[in-house]
Amino acid sequence: MAPQLDGFFKQVDDSTDHFIERLRKAVAIPSISAEEARRPDVVRMGQFLADELKALGVTVELRELGEQPGKPGLQLPPCVLGRYGNDKNKRTILVYGHYDVQPAEMSDGWATEPFELTVDEKGRMFGRGSTDDKGPVLGWLNAIEAHQKAGIEFPVNLLMCFEGMEEYGSEGLDDLINAEAKKWFADADAVCISDNYWLGTKKPCLTYGLRGCNYYSIEVSGPGADLHSGVFGGTAQEPMTDLTKIMGELASNDGKIKIPGIMEQVAPVTPEEESLYDSISFTMDNIYESLGSETTIHNDKKSTLMARWRYPSVSLHGIEGAFSAPGAKTVIPAKVIGKFSIRTVPNMEIDKTNELVCKFVEERFAALKSKNTLKVYPQHCGNWWVASPKHWNFSAAAKAVERVWGVEPDFTREGGSIPVTLTFEQATGKNVLLLPMGSSTDGAHSINEKLDKRNYIEGIKLLGAYLHYVAEEPLV
Amino acid sequence: MAPQLDGFFKQVDDSTDHFIERLRKAVAIPSISAEEARRPDVVRMGQFLADELKALGVTVELRELGEQPGKPGLQLPPCVLGRYGNDKNKRTILVYGHYDVQPAEMSDGWATEPFELTVDEKGRMFGRGSTDDKGPVLGWLNAIEAHQKAGIEFPVNLLMCFEGMEEYGSEGLDDLINAEAKKWFADADAVCISDNYWLGTKKPCLTYGLRGCNYYSIEVSGPGADLHSGVFGGTAQEPMTDLTKIMGELASNDGKIKIPGIMEQVAPVTPEEESLYDSISFTMDNIYESLGSETTIHNDKKSTLMARWRYPSVSLHGIEGAFSAPGAKTVIPAKVIGKFSIRTVPNMEIDKTNELVCKFVEERFAALKSKNTLKVYPQHCGNWWVASPKHWNFSAAAKAVERVWGVEPDFTREGGSIPVTLTFEQATGKNVLLLPMGSSTDGAHSINEKLDKRNYIEGIKLLGAYLHYVAEEPLV
């Protein structure tokens, strides 16, 4: 069945200017969660959102999250909880988004004022937070309003969770989600998160998997303090020499992980999965463009997508304690801390992976017969996440994409991590869907962040349509 | 023959309080050359020195060195040139020292005010510049004054060159030395530099050699900008992976240089040299103490001294462009610059060494078959220096040490570089001697820098005695 969406769509189109105006007001509030001095603006943005929701008849509670860890006296911005509709005969969808943004200043290289929504002749709406994540958050409000104005019954009960610290580690959110799992979120039948992007620029996607991340430190220390290389070069065993040898052995430069036992944990590729990649709208030119070079490990689309989504990788991030400034300094660093991480995938286990990594690093260090001292340990670990794309939550979204965009969506995974996804899945026990609004060129954390007008307006239609198809999906 | 020095020595002893007072006045002027805001203090210190010299009858000229390179409008402090005596029948000795100091603040961890000379019950005189290099510089003034007060004829003509930028790369000095080589410095028969330290704490040494230093950068670049390791880990070739592999191959952790052709340039050890090391006052406990650990490459004195003085070494200093802060950041750095240096010794040639290093790094990179881009180049190079310890300049100093300290000095080399040494040798064509005043535990560039009262007072006697023995050395 196809729900009657035409009235809703027409209302969205007719409200375009109004919806852009709402986004303009939101972008104008510089709700930068990473900057302490902007905390009042973050709070103001949460209040703006709450007021807009209340005006639409949504029941709203602002949940205070207490002081920011490590910042005595600095209150976290509230989490905005909303409920729209309470009909036992309807499904209930829990949606998540965030109202804080990344830092932005003209001096970073913006072409326009970052906190002034600026629409160009191509319909690109520039402004910090336009695509990440104010546009998608307001999408839900706009969908509710268009239903009201068109006189169309809202197809589901909607629960909302909009936080204000996403760009600064979602401080306090996990505790809130777990605390509300059996309270505010108790009725949720499924979860929908709009905080990611299409794989490219042409075709929408539905995202059903994310890699995890285990982040490690390797500390090598020896001398009591930094040394002068003239005096001690050739007589002291240098921690940097040990460390670079070990870091150089973690992976080959064509991406092969050299730590035994890691690849053995990776789920085998099924013929079904094998067939998925060819049809996905993605080309090597896409990655060359985003990379700014052609220095890829693989030369074909399928290997590249598999490497990003379904295989683990090792990245070397840097070294703490060594000389890192421009110029020359003849220091022998006394203690250096190498940082690297492994992106994890099914069926890798965090503990098992940590054990293999530490064992390998310790063995390689032992082989050096160094007099220096080694410590290796995980700094933080977040698990991978994979949902079932066969669930009605995904089927409904796929139908909505076909209806709004006229194409079947790509079913994709992502290489990065969105930890809240796993938290929602574990706390509610329900299927989680990532339903992106913006495209791959939106520059979420960069200068000149934008959301295309088309992605915003069709995106509002998509959210509404998704909820109608959710209502029609058969019970399982 | 042994010159009659008793009257001079007695006068030095009698003037102890006066000489310490002179050092106190000098230490009180925070002549920090590295801090722009302290430039007036550096100039004030130069003026203080000039005034003290003039009061002793020394002819003084303050040579302006122009603006500091890269700092328009900031004048370099003047170089203080002095001449004491102009007797054609006497030898002429050119002495060098510097009147600027390293930065110092209580908050760095000093136990006493760094710019207030504080003498403890053990006779340790704490204060920035006490040993490096205000004590040694004032030593020459004190030696002149003691001769005058004791009514003893000064045995030589003394030329002086005291600079104010030594702790900031001796900006402007090379040009001045070369310009004055045939003018102010034209009469010099030999050069004496007091800007280094005893090998240990018990026995004076005379230093006749220094290692050189070739400093290199290895740049590896690929992507157009820093990348997110979630999105690009496993798909982009990472410059850090290439760089750590190459840096890890430069040396073994027991100090062996793995760049072919380097060791082949090193002068062989002669039986004569071989026999020198055993008698030198130095123990493994000395290096363990200065290292703050027992993480030495060698376990015996002779190998350790040879590794410091007469063999080249490779030190890895750090990486520019990678993540270097505490904590965790999931970045794939787009461009990383590894910094390392080779300490050079006779008969290594700068150009040949650079060629071997670049060839090796390029070959190792080529073997990686990476798509990234490599650049390797020397940042700066300074040659090694070795003087003849058989020269009368050294013989005179050795006799002075025996007379003042009652022991034969160790003839030593140093692992580090003092570039001005080579400049003086090349500009004047004369023998250069390094005659240290302070001991190895003075902490020249550290907190709680000190000069022992004994080293200061006996050091003044040593400088005077040295000049008397210089006058007695047979003509060659």
mmCIF file of C-alpha atoms in Angstrom, chain A residues 2-161:
data_model
loop_
_atom_site.group_PDB
_atom_site.id
_atom_site.type_symbol
_atom_site.label_atom_id
_atom_site.label_comp_id
_atom_site.label_asym_id
_atom_site.label_seq_id
_atom_site.Cartn_x
_atom_site.Cartn_y
_atom_site.Cartn_z
ATOM 1 C CA ALA A 2 1.111 3.550 -0.559
ATOM 2 C CA PRO A 3 -0.115 6.106 1.886
ATOM 3 C CA GLN A 4 -1.704 9.289 0.594
ATOM 4 C CA LEU A 5 1.143 11.724 0.964
ATOM 5 C CA ASP A 6 0.377 14.256 -1.728
ATOM 6 C CA GLY A 7 -1.319 16.738 0.597
ATOM 7 C CA PHE A 8 1.571 16.559 2.997
ATOM 8 C CA PHE A 9 4.134 17.018 0.223
ATOM 9 C CA LYS A 10 2.288 20.002 -1.185
ATOM 10 C CA GLN A 11 2.123 21.590 2.251
ATOM 11 C CA VAL A 12 5.901 21.117 2.672
ATOM 12 C CA ASP A 13 6.541 22.766 -0.688
ATOM 13 C CA ASP A 14 4.196 25.632 0.194
ATOM 14 C CA SER A 15 5.974 26.116 3.537
ATOM 15 C CA THR A 16 9.500 26.217 2.034
ATOM 16 C CA ASP A 17 10.184 29.847 2.944
ATOM 17 C CA HIS A 18 8.824 29.352 6.444
ATOM 18 C CA PHE A 19 10.974 26.261 7.009
ATOM 19 C CA ILE A 20 14.113 28.019 5.730
ATOM 20 C CA GLU A 21 13.279 30.902 8.056
ATOM 21 C CA ARG A 22 13.125 28.470 10.965
ATOM 22 C CA LEU A 23 16.560 27.125 10.002
ATOM 23 C CA ARG A 24 17.877 30.697 9.697
ATOM 24 C CA LYS A 25 16.808 31.428 13.277
ATOM 25 C CA ALA A 26 18.465 28.254 14.528
ATOM 26 C CA VAL A 27 21.747 28.857 12.645
ATOM 27 C CA ALA A 28 21.864 32.390 14.075
ATOM 28 C CA ILE A 29 22.371 30.962 17.578
ATOM 29 C CA PRO A 30 26.079 30.019 17.853
ATOM 30 C CA SER A 31 25.506 26.946 20.013
ATOM 31 C CA ILE A 32 29.142 25.799 20.104
ATOM 32 C CA SER A 33 29.406 23.102 22.756
ATOM 33 C CA ALA A 34 33.222 22.946 22.741
ATOM 34 C CA GLU A 35 33.628 26.581 23.783
ATOM 35 C CA GLU A 36 32.887 27.287 27.411
ATOM 36 C CA ALA A 37 32.089 30.947 26.750
ATOM 37 C CA ARG A 38 29.357 29.881 24.286
ATOM 38 C CA ARG A 39 27.537 27.737 26.813
ATOM 39 C CA PRO A 40 24.750 30.340 27.262
ATOM 40 C CA ASP A 41 24.175 30.200 23.478
ATOM 41 C CA VAL A 42 23.891 26.428 23.607
ATOM 42 C CA VAL A 43 21.329 26.727 26.398
ATOM 43 C CA ARG A 44 19.500 29.433 24.416
ATOM 44 C CA MET A 45 19.364 27.090 21.398
ATOM 45 C CA GLY A 46 17.874 24.324 23.551
ATOM 46 C CA GLN A 47 15.269 26.776 24.803
ATOM 47 C CA PHE A 48 14.475 27.928 21.236
ATOM 48 C CA LEU A 49 13.927 24.318 20.231
ATOM 49 C CA ALA A 50 11.727 23.636 23.262
ATOM 50 C CA ASP A 51 9.606 26.739 22.518
ATOM 51 C CA GLU A 52 9.155 25.765 18.867
ATOM 52 C CA LEU A 53 8.150 22.245 19.898
ATOM 53 C CA LYS A 54 5.656 23.474 22.486
ATOM 54 C CA ALA A 55 4.087 25.799 19.920
ATOM 55 C CA LEU A 56 3.413 22.686 17.805
ATOM 56 C CA GLY A 57 1.703 20.959 20.711
ATOM 57 C CA VAL A 58 4.613 18.719 21.644
ATOM 58 C CA THR A 59 4.990 17.833 25.337
ATOM 59 C CA VAL A 60 8.507 18.942 26.267
ATOM 60 C CA GLU A 61 10.794 18.382 29.231
ATOM 61 C CA LEU A 62 14.243 19.872 29.580
ATOM 62 C CA ARG A 63 16.444 17.333 31.361
ATOM 63 C CA GLU A 64 19.356 18.905 33.237
ATOM 64 C CA LEU A 65 22.500 16.765 33.034
ATOM 65 C CA GLY A 66 24.485 18.359 35.868
ATOM 66 C CA GLU A 67 27.987 19.809 35.769
ATOM 67 C CA GLN A 68 30.349 19.116 32.903
ATOM 68 C CA PRO A 69 32.925 16.522 34.025
ATOM 69 C CA GLY A 70 36.227 18.230 34.845
ATOM 70 C CA LYS A 71 34.597 21.705 34.727
ATOM 71 C CA PRO A 72 33.262 22.478 38.197
ATOM 72 C CA GLY A 73 30.499 25.073 38.055
ATOM 73 C CA LEU A 74 29.854 24.658 34.320
ATOM 74 C CA GLN A 75 26.369 23.239 33.732
ATOM 75 C CA LEU A 76 25.827 20.966 30.759
ATOM 76 C CA PRO A 77 23.131 22.154 28.374
ATOM 77 C CA PRO A 78 19.810 20.365 28.898
ATOM 78 C CA CYS A 79 18.646 17.433 26.836
ATOM 79 C CA VAL A 80 15.324 18.268 25.161
ATOM 80 C CA LEU A 81 12.835 15.399 25.487
ATOM 81 C CA GLY A 82 9.615 15.562 23.496
ATOM 82 C CA ARG A 83 6.484 13.479 22.998
ATOM 83 C CA TYR A 84 3.986 14.100 20.189
ATOM 84 C CA GLY A 85 0.926 11.854 20.309
ATOM 85 C CA ASN A 86 0.030 9.111 22.725
ATOM 86 C CA ASP A 87 -2.206 6.763 20.737
ATOM 87 C CA LYS A 88 -1.867 3.120 21.810
ATOM 88 C CA ASN A 89 -2.997 2.060 18.338
ATOM 89 C CA LYS A 90 -0.043 3.722 16.654
ATOM 90 C CA ARG A 91 3.610 2.765 16.488
ATOM 91 C CA THR A 92 6.007 4.952 18.440
ATOM 92 C CA ILE A 93 9.254 6.163 16.861
ATOM 93 C CA LEU A 94 12.072 7.628 18.906
ATOM 94 C CA VAL A 95 14.116 10.197 16.992
ATOM 95 C CA TYR A 96 17.501 11.601 17.996
ATOM 96 C CA GLY A 97 19.391 14.700 16.909
ATOM 97 C CA HIS A 98 21.617 17.409 18.380
ATOM 98 C CA TYR A 99 21.271 21.168 18.559
ATOM 99 C CA ASP A 100 24.917 22.060 19.287
ATOM 100 C CA VAL A 101 27.452 22.779 16.548
ATOM 101 C CA GLN A 102 31.173 22.725 15.790
ATOM 102 C CA PRO A 103 33.216 25.918 16.315
ATOM 103 C CA ALA A 104 33.327 28.343 13.367
ATOM 104 C CA GLU A 105 34.911 31.722 12.700
ATOM 105 C CA MET A 106 35.282 33.832 9.572
ATOM 106 C CA SER A 107 39.046 33.693 10.111
ATOM 107 C CA ASP A 108 38.973 29.918 9.596
ATOM 108 C CA GLY A 109 38.308 30.664 5.949
ATOM 109 C CA TRP A 110 34.517 30.869 5.687
ATOM 110 C CA ALA A 111 33.264 32.681 2.582
ATOM 111 C CA THR A 112 30.178 33.913 4.454
ATOM 112 C CA GLU A 113 29.323 34.651 8.092
ATOM 113 C CA PRO A 114 29.034 31.158 9.614
ATOM 114 C CA PHE A 115 26.112 32.089 11.871
ATOM 115 C CA GLU A 116 24.097 33.832 9.178
ATOM 116 C CA LEU A 117 22.285 31.423 6.856
ATOM 117 C CA THR A 118 23.276 32.431 3.322
ATOM 118 C CA VAL A 119 21.490 30.864 0.364
ATOM 119 C CA ASP A 120 23.275 31.067 -2.999
ATOM 120 C CA GLU A 121 21.860 30.846 -6.516
ATOM 121 C CA LYS A 122 22.433 27.071 -6.580
ATOM 122 C CA GLY A 123 20.224 26.680 -3.505
ATOM 123 C CA ARG A 124 23.145 25.902 -1.216
ATOM 124 C CA MET A 125 22.303 27.109 2.294
ATOM 125 C CA PHE A 126 25.618 27.943 3.997
ATOM 126 C CA GLY A 127 25.843 28.195 7.769
ATOM 127 C CA ARG A 128 27.305 26.363 10.751
ATOM 128 C CA GLY A 129 24.921 23.626 11.811
ATOM 129 C CA SER A 130 22.852 23.780 8.611
ATOM 130 C CA THR A 131 23.455 20.104 7.857
ATOM 131 C CA ASP A 132 24.976 19.035 11.215
ATOM 132 C CA ASP A 133 22.491 18.801 12.791
ATOM 133 C CA LYS A 134 20.014 21.699 12.941
ATOM 134 C CA GLY A 135 18.509 21.044 9.490
ATOM 135 C CA PRO A 136 17.668 17.395 10.274
ATOM 136 C CA VAL A 137 16.397 18.241 13.807
ATOM 137 C CA LEU A 138 14.095 20.962 12.461
ATOM 138 C CA GLY A 139 13.015 18.475 9.789
ATOM 139 C CA TRP A 140 10.961 16.656 12.429
ATOM 140 C CA LEU A 141 9.315 19.899 13.599
ATOM 141 C CA ASN A 142 8.590 20.890 10.019
ATOM 142 C CA ALA A 143 7.026 17.490 9.289
ATOM 143 C CA ILE A 144 4.720 17.873 12.294
ATOM 144 C CA GLU A 145 3.727 21.406 11.277
ATOM 145 C CA ALA A 146 3.038 20.439 7.652
ATOM 146 C CA HIS A 147 0.731 17.666 8.859
ATOM 147 C CA GLN A 148 -1.145 20.113 11.072
ATOM 148 C CA LYS A 149 -1.491 22.729 8.337
ATOM 149 C CA ALA A 150 -2.588 20.156 5.740
ATOM 150 C CA GLY A 151 -5.047 18.653 8.210
ATOM 151 C CA ILE A 152 -3.507 15.194 7.900
ATOM 152 C CA GLU A 153 -3.420 12.898 10.885
ATOM 153 C CA PHE A 154 0.081 12.250 12.202
ATOM 154 C CA PRO A 155 0.732 8.541 11.527
ATOM 155 C CA VAL A 156 2.757 7.610 14.623
ATOM 156 C CA ASN A 157 3.580 8.730 18.152
ATOM 157 C CA LEU A 158 6.908 10.557 18.091
ATOM 158 C CA LEU A 159 9.404 10.578 20.939
ATOM 159 C CA MET A 160 12.253 13.060 20.666
ATOM 160 C CA CYS A 161 15.706 13.217 22.225
#
